[in-house]
Coordinates of C-alpha atoms and ligand atoms in Angstrom, one line a residue:
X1 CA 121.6 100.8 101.3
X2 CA 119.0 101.7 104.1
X3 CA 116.5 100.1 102.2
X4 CA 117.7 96.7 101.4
X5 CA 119.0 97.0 105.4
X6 CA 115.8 97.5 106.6
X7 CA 113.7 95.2 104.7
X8 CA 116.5 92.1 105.1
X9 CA 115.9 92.7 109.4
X10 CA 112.2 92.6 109.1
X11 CA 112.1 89.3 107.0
X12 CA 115.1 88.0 109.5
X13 CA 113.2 89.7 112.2
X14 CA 109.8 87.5 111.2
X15 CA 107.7 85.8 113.7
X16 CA 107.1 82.8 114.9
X17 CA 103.4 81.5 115.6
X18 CA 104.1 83.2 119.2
X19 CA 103.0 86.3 118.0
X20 CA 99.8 85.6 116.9
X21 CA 99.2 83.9 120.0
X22 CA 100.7 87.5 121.9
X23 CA 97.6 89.4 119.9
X24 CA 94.9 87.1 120.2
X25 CA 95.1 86.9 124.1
X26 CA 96.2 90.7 124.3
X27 CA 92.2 90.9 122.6
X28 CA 90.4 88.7 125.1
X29 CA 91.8 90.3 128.1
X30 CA 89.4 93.0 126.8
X31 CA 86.3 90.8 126.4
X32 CA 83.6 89.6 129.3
X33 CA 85.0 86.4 128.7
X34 CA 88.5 85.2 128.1
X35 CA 88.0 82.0 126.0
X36 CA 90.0 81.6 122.7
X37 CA 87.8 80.2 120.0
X38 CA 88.8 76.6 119.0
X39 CA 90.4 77.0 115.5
X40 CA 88.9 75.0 112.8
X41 CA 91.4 72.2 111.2
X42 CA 91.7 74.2 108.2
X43 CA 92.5 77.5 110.3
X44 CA 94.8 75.4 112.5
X45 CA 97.1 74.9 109.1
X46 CA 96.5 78.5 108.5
X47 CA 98.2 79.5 111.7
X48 CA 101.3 76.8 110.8
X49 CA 101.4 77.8 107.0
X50 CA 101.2 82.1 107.6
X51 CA 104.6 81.8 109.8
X52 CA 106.1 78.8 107.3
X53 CA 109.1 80.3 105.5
X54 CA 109.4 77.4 103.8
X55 CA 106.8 78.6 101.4
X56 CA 108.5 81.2 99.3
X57 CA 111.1 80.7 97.0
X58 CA 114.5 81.3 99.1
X59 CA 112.9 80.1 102.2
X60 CA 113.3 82.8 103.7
X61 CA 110.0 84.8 104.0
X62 CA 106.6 83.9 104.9
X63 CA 103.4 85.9 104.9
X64 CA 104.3 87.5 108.4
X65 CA 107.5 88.5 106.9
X66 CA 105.3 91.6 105.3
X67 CA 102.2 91.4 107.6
X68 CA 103.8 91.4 111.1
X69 CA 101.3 90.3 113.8
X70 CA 103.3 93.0 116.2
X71 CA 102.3 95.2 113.6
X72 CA 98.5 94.6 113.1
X73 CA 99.3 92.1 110.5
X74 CA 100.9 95.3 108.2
X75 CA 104.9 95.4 107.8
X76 CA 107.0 95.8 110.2
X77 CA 109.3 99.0 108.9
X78 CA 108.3 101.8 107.2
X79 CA 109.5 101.8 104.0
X80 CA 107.0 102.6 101.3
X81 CA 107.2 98.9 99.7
X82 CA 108.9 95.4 101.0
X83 CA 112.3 93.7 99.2
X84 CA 110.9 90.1 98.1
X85 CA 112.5 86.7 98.8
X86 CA 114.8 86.9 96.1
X87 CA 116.3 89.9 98.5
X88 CA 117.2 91.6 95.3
X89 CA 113.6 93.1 94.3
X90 CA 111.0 95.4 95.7
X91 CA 107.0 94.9 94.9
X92 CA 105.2 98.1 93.6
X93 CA 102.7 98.6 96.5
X94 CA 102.6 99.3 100.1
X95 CA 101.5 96.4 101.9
X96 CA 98.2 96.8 103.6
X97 CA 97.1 95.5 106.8
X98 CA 95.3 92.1 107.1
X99 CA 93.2 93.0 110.6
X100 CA 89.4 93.4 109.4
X101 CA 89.1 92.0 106.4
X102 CA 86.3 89.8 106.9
X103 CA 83.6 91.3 106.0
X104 CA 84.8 92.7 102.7
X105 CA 82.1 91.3 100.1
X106 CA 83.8 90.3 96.6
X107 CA 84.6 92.3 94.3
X108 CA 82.0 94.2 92.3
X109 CA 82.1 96.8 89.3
X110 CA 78.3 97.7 90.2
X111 CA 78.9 97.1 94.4
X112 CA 76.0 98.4 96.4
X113 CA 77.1 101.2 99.3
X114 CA 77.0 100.3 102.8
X115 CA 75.6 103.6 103.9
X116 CA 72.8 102.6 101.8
X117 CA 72.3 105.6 100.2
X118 CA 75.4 106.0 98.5
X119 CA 75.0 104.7 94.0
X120 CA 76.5 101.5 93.2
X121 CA 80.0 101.7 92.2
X122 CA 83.4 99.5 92.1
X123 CA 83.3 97.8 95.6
X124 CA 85.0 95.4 97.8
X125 CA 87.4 92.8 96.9
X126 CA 91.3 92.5 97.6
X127 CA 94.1 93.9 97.3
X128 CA 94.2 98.1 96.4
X129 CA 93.3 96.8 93.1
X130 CA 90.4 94.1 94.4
X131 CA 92.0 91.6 91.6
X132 CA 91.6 88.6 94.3
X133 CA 88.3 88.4 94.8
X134 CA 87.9 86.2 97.8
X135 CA 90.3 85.6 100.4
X136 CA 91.6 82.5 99.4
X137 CA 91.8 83.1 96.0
X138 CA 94.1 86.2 96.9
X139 CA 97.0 83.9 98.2
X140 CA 98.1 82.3 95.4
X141 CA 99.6 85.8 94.5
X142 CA 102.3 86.8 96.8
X143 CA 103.3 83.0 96.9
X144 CA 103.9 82.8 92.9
X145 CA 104.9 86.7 92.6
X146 CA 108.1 87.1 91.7
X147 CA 108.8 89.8 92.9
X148 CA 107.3 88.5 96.4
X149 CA 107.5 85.3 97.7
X150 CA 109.0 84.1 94.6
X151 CA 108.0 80.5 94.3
X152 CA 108.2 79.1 90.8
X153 CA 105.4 77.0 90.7
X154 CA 102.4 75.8 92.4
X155 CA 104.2 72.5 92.6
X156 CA 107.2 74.2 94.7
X157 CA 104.9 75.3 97.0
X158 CA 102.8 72.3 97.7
X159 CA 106.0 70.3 97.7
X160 CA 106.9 72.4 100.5
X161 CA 103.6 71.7 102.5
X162 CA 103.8 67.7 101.8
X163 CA 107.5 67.6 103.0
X164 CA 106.6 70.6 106.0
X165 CA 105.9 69.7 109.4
X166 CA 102.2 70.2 109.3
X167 CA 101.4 67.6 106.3
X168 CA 99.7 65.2 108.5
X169 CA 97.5 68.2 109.8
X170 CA 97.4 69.2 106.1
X171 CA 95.7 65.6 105.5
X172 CA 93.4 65.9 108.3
X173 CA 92.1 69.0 107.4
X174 CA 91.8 68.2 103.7
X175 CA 91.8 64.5 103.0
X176 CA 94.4 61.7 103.2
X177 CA 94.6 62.7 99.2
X178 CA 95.1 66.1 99.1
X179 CA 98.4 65.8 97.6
X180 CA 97.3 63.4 95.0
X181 CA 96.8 66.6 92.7
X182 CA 99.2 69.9 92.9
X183 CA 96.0 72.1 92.2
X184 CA 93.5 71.0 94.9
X185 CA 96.5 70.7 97.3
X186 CA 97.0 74.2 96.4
X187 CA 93.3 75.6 96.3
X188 CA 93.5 74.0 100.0
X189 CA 96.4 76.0 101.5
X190 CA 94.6 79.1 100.2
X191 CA 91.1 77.5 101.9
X192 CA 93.4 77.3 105.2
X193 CA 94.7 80.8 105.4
X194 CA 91.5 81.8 104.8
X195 CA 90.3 80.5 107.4
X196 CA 93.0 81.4 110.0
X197 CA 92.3 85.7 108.5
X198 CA 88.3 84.7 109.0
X199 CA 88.4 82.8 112.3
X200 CA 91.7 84.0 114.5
X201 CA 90.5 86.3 116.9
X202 CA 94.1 88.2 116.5
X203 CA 92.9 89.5 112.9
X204 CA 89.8 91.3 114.4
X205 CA 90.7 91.6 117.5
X206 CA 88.1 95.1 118.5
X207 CA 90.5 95.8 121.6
X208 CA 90.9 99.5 120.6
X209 CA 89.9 102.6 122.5
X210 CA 87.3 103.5 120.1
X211 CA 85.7 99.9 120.6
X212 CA 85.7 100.7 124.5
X213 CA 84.2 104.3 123.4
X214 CA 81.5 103.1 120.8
X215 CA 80.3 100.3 123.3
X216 CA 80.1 102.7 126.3
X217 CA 82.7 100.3 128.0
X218 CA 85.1 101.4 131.0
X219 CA 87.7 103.3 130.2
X220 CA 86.6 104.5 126.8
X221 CA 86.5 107.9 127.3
X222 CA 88.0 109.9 124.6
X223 CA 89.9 112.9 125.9
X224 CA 88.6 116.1 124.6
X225 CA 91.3 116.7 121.3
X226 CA 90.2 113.0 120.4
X227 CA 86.4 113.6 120.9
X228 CA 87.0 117.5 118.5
X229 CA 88.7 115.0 116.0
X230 CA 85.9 112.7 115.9
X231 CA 83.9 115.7 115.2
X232 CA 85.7 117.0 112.1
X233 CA 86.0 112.8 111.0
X234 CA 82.3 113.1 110.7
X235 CA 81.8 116.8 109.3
X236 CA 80.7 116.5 105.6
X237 CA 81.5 120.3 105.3
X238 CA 84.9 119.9 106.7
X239 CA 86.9 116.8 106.7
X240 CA 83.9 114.4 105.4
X241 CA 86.3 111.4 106.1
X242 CA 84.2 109.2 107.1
X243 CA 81.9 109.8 103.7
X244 CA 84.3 106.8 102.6
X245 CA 86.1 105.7 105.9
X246 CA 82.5 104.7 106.7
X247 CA 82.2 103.7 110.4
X248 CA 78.0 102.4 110.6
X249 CA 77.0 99.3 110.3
X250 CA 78.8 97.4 107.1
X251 CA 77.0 94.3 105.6
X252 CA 77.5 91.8 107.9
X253 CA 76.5 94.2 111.3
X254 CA 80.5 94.8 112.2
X255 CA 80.4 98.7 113.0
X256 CA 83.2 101.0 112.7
X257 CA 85.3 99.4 109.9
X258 CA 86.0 103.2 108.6
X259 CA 85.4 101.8 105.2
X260 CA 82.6 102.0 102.5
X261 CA 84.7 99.1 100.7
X262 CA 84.9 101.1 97.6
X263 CA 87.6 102.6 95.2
X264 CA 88.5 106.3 94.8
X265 CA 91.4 108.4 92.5
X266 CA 92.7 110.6 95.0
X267 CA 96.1 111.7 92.7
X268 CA 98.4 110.5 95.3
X269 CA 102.1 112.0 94.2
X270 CA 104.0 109.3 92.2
X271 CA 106.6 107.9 94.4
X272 CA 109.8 108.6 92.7
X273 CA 112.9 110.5 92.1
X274 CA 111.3 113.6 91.5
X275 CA 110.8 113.8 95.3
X276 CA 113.8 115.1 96.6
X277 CA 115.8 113.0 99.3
X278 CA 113.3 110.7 98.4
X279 CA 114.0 107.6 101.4
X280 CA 112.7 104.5 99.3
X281 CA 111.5 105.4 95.5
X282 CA 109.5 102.5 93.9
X283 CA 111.9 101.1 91.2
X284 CA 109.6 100.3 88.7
X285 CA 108.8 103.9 88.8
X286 CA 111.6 104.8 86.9
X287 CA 110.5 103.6 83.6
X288 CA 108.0 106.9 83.0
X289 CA 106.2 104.6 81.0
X290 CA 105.2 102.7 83.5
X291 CA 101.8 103.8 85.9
X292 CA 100.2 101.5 88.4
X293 CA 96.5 103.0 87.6
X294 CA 94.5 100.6 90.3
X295 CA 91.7 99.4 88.8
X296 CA 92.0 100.1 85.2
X297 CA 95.6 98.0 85.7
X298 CA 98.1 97.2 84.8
X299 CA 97.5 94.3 87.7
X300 CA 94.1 94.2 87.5
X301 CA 93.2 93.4 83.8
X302 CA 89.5 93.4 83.1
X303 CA 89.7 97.6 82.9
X304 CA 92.8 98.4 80.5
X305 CA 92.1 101.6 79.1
X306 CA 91.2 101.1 75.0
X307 CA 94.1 103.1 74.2
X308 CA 96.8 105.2 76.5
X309 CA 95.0 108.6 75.7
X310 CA 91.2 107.1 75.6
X311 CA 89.8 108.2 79.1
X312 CA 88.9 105.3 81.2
X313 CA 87.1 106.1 84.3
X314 CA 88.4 103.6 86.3
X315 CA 91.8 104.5 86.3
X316 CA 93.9 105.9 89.5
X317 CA 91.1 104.0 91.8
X318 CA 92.4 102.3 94.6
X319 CA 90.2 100.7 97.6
X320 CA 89.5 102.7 100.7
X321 CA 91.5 101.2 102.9
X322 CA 90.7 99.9 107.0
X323 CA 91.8 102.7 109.2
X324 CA 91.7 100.5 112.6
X325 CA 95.3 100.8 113.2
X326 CA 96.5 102.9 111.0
X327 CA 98.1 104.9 113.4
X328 CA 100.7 101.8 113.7
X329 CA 101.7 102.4 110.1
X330 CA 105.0 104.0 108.9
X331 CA 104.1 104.5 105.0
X332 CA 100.5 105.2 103.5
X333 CA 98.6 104.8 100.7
X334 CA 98.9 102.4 97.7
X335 CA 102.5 103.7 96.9
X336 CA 103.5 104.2 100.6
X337 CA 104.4 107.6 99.3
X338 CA 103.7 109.4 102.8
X339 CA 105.3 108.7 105.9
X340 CA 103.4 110.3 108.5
X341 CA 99.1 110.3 109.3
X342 CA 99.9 114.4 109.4
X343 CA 101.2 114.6 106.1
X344 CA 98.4 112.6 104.9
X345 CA 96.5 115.3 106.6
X346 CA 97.7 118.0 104.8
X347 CA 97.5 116.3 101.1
X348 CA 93.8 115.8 101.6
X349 CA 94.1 119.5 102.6
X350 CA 96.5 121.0 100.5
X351 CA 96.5 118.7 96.9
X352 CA 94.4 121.3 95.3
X353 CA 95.3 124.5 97.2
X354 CA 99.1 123.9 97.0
X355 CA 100.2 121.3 94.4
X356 CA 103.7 123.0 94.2
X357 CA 103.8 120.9 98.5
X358 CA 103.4 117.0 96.4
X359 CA 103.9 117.3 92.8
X360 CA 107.5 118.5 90.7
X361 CA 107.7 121.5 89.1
X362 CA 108.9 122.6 85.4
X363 CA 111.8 124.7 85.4
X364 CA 110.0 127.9 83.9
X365 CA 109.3 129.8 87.3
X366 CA 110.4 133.6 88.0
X367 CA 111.7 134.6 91.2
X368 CA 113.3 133.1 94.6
X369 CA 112.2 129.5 96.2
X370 CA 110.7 130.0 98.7
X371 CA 110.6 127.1 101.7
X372 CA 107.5 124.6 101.3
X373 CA 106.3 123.8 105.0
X374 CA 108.3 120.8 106.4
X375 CA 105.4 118.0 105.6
X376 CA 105.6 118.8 101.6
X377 CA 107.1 116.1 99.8
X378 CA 108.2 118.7 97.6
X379 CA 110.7 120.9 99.7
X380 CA 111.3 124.3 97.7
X381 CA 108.9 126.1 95.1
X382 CA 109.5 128.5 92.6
X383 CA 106.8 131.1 92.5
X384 CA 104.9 131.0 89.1
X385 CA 106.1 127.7 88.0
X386 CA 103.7 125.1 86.1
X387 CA 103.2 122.1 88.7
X388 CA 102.8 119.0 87.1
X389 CA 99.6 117.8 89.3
X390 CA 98.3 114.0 89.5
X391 CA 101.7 113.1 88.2
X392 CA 101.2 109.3 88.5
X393 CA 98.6 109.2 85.9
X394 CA 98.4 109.9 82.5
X395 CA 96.8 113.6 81.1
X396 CA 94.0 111.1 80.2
X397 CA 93.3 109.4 83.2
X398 CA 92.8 112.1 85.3
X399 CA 88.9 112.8 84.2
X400 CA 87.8 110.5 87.4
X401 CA 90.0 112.5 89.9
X402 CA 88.1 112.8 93.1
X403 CA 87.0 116.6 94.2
X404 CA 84.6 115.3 97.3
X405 CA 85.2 117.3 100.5
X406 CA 87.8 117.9 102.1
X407 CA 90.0 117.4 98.3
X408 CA 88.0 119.7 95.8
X409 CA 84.2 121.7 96.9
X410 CA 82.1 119.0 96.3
X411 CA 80.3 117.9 99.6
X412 CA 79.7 114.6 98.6
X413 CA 77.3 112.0 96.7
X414 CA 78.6 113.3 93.1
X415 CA 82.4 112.0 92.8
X416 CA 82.8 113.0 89.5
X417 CA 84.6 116.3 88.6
X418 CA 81.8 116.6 85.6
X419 CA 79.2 116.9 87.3
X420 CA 79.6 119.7 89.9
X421 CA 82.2 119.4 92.1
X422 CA 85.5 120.9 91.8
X423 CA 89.1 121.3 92.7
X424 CA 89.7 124.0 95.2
X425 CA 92.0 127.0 93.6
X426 CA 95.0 127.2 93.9
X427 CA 96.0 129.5 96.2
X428 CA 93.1 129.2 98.3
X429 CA 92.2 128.2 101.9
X430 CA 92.7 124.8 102.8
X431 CA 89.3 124.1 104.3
X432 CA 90.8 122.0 107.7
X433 CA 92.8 124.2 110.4
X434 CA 96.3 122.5 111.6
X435 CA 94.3 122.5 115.2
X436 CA 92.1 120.4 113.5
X437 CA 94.5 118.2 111.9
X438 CA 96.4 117.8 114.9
X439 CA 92.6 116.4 116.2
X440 CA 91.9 114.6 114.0
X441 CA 95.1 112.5 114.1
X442 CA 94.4 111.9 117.5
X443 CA 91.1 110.5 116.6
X444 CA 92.9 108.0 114.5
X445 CA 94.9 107.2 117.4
X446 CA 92.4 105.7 119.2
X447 CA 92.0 103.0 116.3
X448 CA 94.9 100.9 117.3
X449 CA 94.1 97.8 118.8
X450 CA 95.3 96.4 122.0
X451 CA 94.5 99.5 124.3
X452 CA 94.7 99.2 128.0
X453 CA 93.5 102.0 129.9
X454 CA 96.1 103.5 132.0
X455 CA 95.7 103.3 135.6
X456 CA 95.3 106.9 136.4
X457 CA 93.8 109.3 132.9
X458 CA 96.9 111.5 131.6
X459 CA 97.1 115.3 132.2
X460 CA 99.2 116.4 129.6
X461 CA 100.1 115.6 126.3
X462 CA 99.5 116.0 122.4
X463 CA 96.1 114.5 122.2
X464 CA 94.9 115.1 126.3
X465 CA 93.5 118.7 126.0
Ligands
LIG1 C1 106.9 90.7 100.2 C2 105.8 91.2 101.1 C3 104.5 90.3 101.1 C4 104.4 89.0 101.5 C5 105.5 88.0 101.8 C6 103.0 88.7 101.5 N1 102.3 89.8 101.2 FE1 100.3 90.1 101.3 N2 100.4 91.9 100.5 C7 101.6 92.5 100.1 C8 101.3 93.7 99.3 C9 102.3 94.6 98.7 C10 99.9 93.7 99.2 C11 99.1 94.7 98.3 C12 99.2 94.2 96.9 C13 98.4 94.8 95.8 O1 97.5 95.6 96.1 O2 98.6 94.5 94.6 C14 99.4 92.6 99.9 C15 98.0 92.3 100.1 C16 97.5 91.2 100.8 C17 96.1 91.0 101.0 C18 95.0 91.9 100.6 C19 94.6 92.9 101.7 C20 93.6 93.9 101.3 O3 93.5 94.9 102.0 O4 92.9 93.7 100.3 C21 96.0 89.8 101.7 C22 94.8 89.2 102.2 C23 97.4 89.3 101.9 N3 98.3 90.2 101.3 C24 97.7 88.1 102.5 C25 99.0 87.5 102.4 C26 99.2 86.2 102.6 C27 98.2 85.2 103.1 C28 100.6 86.0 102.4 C29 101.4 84.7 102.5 C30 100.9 83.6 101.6 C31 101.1 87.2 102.0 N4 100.1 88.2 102.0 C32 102.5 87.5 101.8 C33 102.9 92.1 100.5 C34 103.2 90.8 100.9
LIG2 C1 86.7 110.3 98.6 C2 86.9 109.3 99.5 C3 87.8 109.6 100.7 C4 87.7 110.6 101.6 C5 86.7 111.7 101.7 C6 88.8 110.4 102.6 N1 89.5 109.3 102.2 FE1 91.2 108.5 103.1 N2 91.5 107.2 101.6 C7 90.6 107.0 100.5 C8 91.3 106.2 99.6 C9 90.7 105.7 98.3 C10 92.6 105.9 100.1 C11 93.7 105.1 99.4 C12 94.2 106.0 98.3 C13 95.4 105.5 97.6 O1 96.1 104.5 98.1 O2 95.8 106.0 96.5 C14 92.6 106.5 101.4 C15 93.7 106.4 102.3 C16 93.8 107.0 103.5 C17 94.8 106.8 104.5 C18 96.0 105.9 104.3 C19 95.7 104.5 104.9 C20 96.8 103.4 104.6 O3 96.7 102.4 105.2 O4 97.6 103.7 103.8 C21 94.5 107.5 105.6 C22 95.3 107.6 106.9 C23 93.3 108.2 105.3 N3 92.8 107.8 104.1 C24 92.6 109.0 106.2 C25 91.6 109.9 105.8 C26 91.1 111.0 106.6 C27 91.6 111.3 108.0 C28 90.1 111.6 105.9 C29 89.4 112.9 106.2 C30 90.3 114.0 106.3 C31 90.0 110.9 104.6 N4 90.9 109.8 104.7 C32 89.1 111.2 103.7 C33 89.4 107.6 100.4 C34 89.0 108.7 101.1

């Protein structure tokens, strides 16, 4: 079983506190000044307690197990989502990336836009969902998630900090008492890793390319594919990516998060059987019952639709997710559905114009297959068949679908498919060329962090010319 295989090495695989160490001076190297900030105490448990595999339930897995410093604090394989301690059972989501996370503001139904223009909506938070509203609220749920770190209770875990190595630090940090009571003990160890994600340099580390580029630094010159694909990033008639991967100013003054912090229904394919040769189907997928709807639940539960079939517009949101480093990534989106920055490309591109590429068909076509193009999750279409589009959301819950440029013809500010905007034919053109694709991916590679300008500028290669 690939997966299981795969998973079981990354957990074994998992890192010491030497990696974030690696990171954090790879950043400075880039910096005027090579100082490491002095962690707080609180942080300085962080850093012991993130690498502590003590913590989960087979002690076998700690938070780095499934955000890999080596791997901009995302997982460290790319299958669409991570086995848990219990090495028997996979989560439900793809695991995000924990670089640049804060200056996310907490969760809000009524959130005000960055861009400043842009109409409240459902903003900021975590998780795809934004269920944790702050940071440290947010770790109390891999740790008692079963299907995570798999601890049984919040005693188990604070039992494991009081008889861990870093219990005298744990004191200092927190008071000679801490452990008098289970639930301040715990409310602390979610205080400390808050403070490691908010203070370590090696979770916002702004060594990337683009950082060079933006700050007019040396050697942040973007090569001209990379410069054409920051072009189309930016086009509102064409790719209008960064109408939600927002790259000004967010609220705290940190530029080029290529986030707006808000939550969007893009009808990502259900990741399941009915994708052929499927690698890594999520299990609980199998019950067709069963839909993970982002903010209207079933994990987030302030949203729950009145009634299966009464339209709820918050259903199928899920947060716009950090780009830096994206290009690091083997699975995307909230399923991990796609395995490849082109083939999320071409959904964006082709959802509308092409559903038989992403979405199963019923059996009542006429005529031959015919070959889908080698990025289709669906392999083989059958001319005049009925595609079963947005398949991971009920009929009802597909009213909030969103039809902004480049997905339907709206160019945006109205997100709504009511109001104006509108899925592209099908059959039609796909508004982005595959040259500016290829560009735009290119673009995205310049996000990663850690970039050392190479001694003498490339001549050739994908993303050079
Ligand atoms: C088994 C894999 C796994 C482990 C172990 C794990 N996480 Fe996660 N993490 C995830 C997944 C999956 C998500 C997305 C969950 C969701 O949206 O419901 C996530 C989301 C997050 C987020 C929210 C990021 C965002 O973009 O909003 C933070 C922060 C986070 N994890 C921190 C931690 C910390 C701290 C630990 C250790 C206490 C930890 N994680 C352990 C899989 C894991
Ligand atoms: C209407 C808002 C919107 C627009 C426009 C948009 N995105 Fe996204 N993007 C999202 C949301 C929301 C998600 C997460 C969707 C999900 O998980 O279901 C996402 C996910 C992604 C991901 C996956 C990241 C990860 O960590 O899994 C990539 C890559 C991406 N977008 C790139 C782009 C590019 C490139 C463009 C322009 C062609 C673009 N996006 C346009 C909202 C948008």
């Amino acid at each position: 079983m690939g997966l299981a295989l795969s998973v079981a090495l990354g957990v074994l695989a998992g890192c010491d506190g030497g990696g974030a160490a690696t990171s954090a001076s790879n950043s400075a190297s880039n910096s005027a000044t090579p100082r490491k900030p002095v962690l707080s105490l609180p942080a300085q448990v962080g850093q012991v307690a993130f690498f502590d595999r003590n913590l989960s339930g087979g002690k076998n897995m700690s938070c780095a197990s499934c955000h890999d410093p080596q791997y901009a604090y995302g997982p460290p394989n790319s299958v669409s989502v991570q086995l848990g301690s219990d090495l028997t059972q996979t989560g439900v989501r793809a695991v995000p990336s924990l670089r640049y996370k804060e200056s996310t503001p907490a969760y809000s139904d009524d959130a005000p836009n960055p861009d400043g223009v842009t109409s409240n909506s459902p903003g900021g938070g975590f998780m795809w969902d934004g269920r944790a509203t702050t940071m440290s609220a947010q770790v109390a749920l891999p740790l008692l998630n079963p299907l995570e770190m798999n601890n049984a209770s919040k005693e188990a875990v604070v039992r494991a900090v009081r008889d861990g190595t870093y219990a005298d630090l744990f004191r200092k940090a927190f008071g000679a008492d801490v452990f008098d009571h289970t639930d301040v003990a715990f409310d602390a160890l979610g205080k400390a890793i808050e403070a490691l994600e908010t203070e370590d340099l090696s979770f916002h580390p702004y060594s990337s390319k683009y950082d060079l580029y933006v700050f007019n630094k040396i050697g942040g010159n973007l090569t001209p594919a990379e410069l054409r694909g920051e072009t189309v990033f930016h086009s509102s008639g064409v790719a209008n990516c960064s109408g939600c991967h927002y790259t000004g100013a967010s609220f705290n003054g940190n530029t080029g998060l290529m986030t707006d912090f808000t939550y969007q229904a893009l009808g990502a394919p259900r990741n399941d059987r009915s994708i052929p040769n499927n690698p890594d189907p999520i299990p609980a997928n199998d019950d067709p019952g069963y839909f993970d709807m982002g903010l209207c639940g079933p994990y987030r539960i302030d949203h729950a639709p009145a009634s299966p079939d009464t339209a709820d517009p918050y259903c199928g949101m899920f947060k716009v997710p950090v780009l830096r480093n994206v290009a690091t990534r083997g699975s995307y989106f909230h399923n991990g559905v796609f395995h490849s920055l082109e083939q999320v490309l071409d959904f964006y591109n082709t959802r509308d114009t092409n559903p038989e590429y992403w979405y199963p068909s019923r059996n009542d076509g006429t005529g031959a297959p015919k070959a889908n193009p080698p990025w289709a999750l669906q392999p083989v279409s059958v001319p005049g068949a009925t595609v079963a589009k947005y398949n991971d959301l009920p009929a009802a819950q597909q009213g909030s679908l969103d039809e902004e440029m480049p997905l339907g013809t709206g160019e945006g500010g109205d997100k709504t498919l009511a109001s104006g905007t509108r899925p592209r034919p099908a059959g039609s053109a796909p508004v982005m060329t595959p040259q500016q694709i290829a560009d735009v991916v290119c673009f995205l590679g310049t996000l990663s962090d850690g970039y050392q300008p190479p001694a003498k500028p490339p001549t050739d290669g994908r993303c050079v010319k």
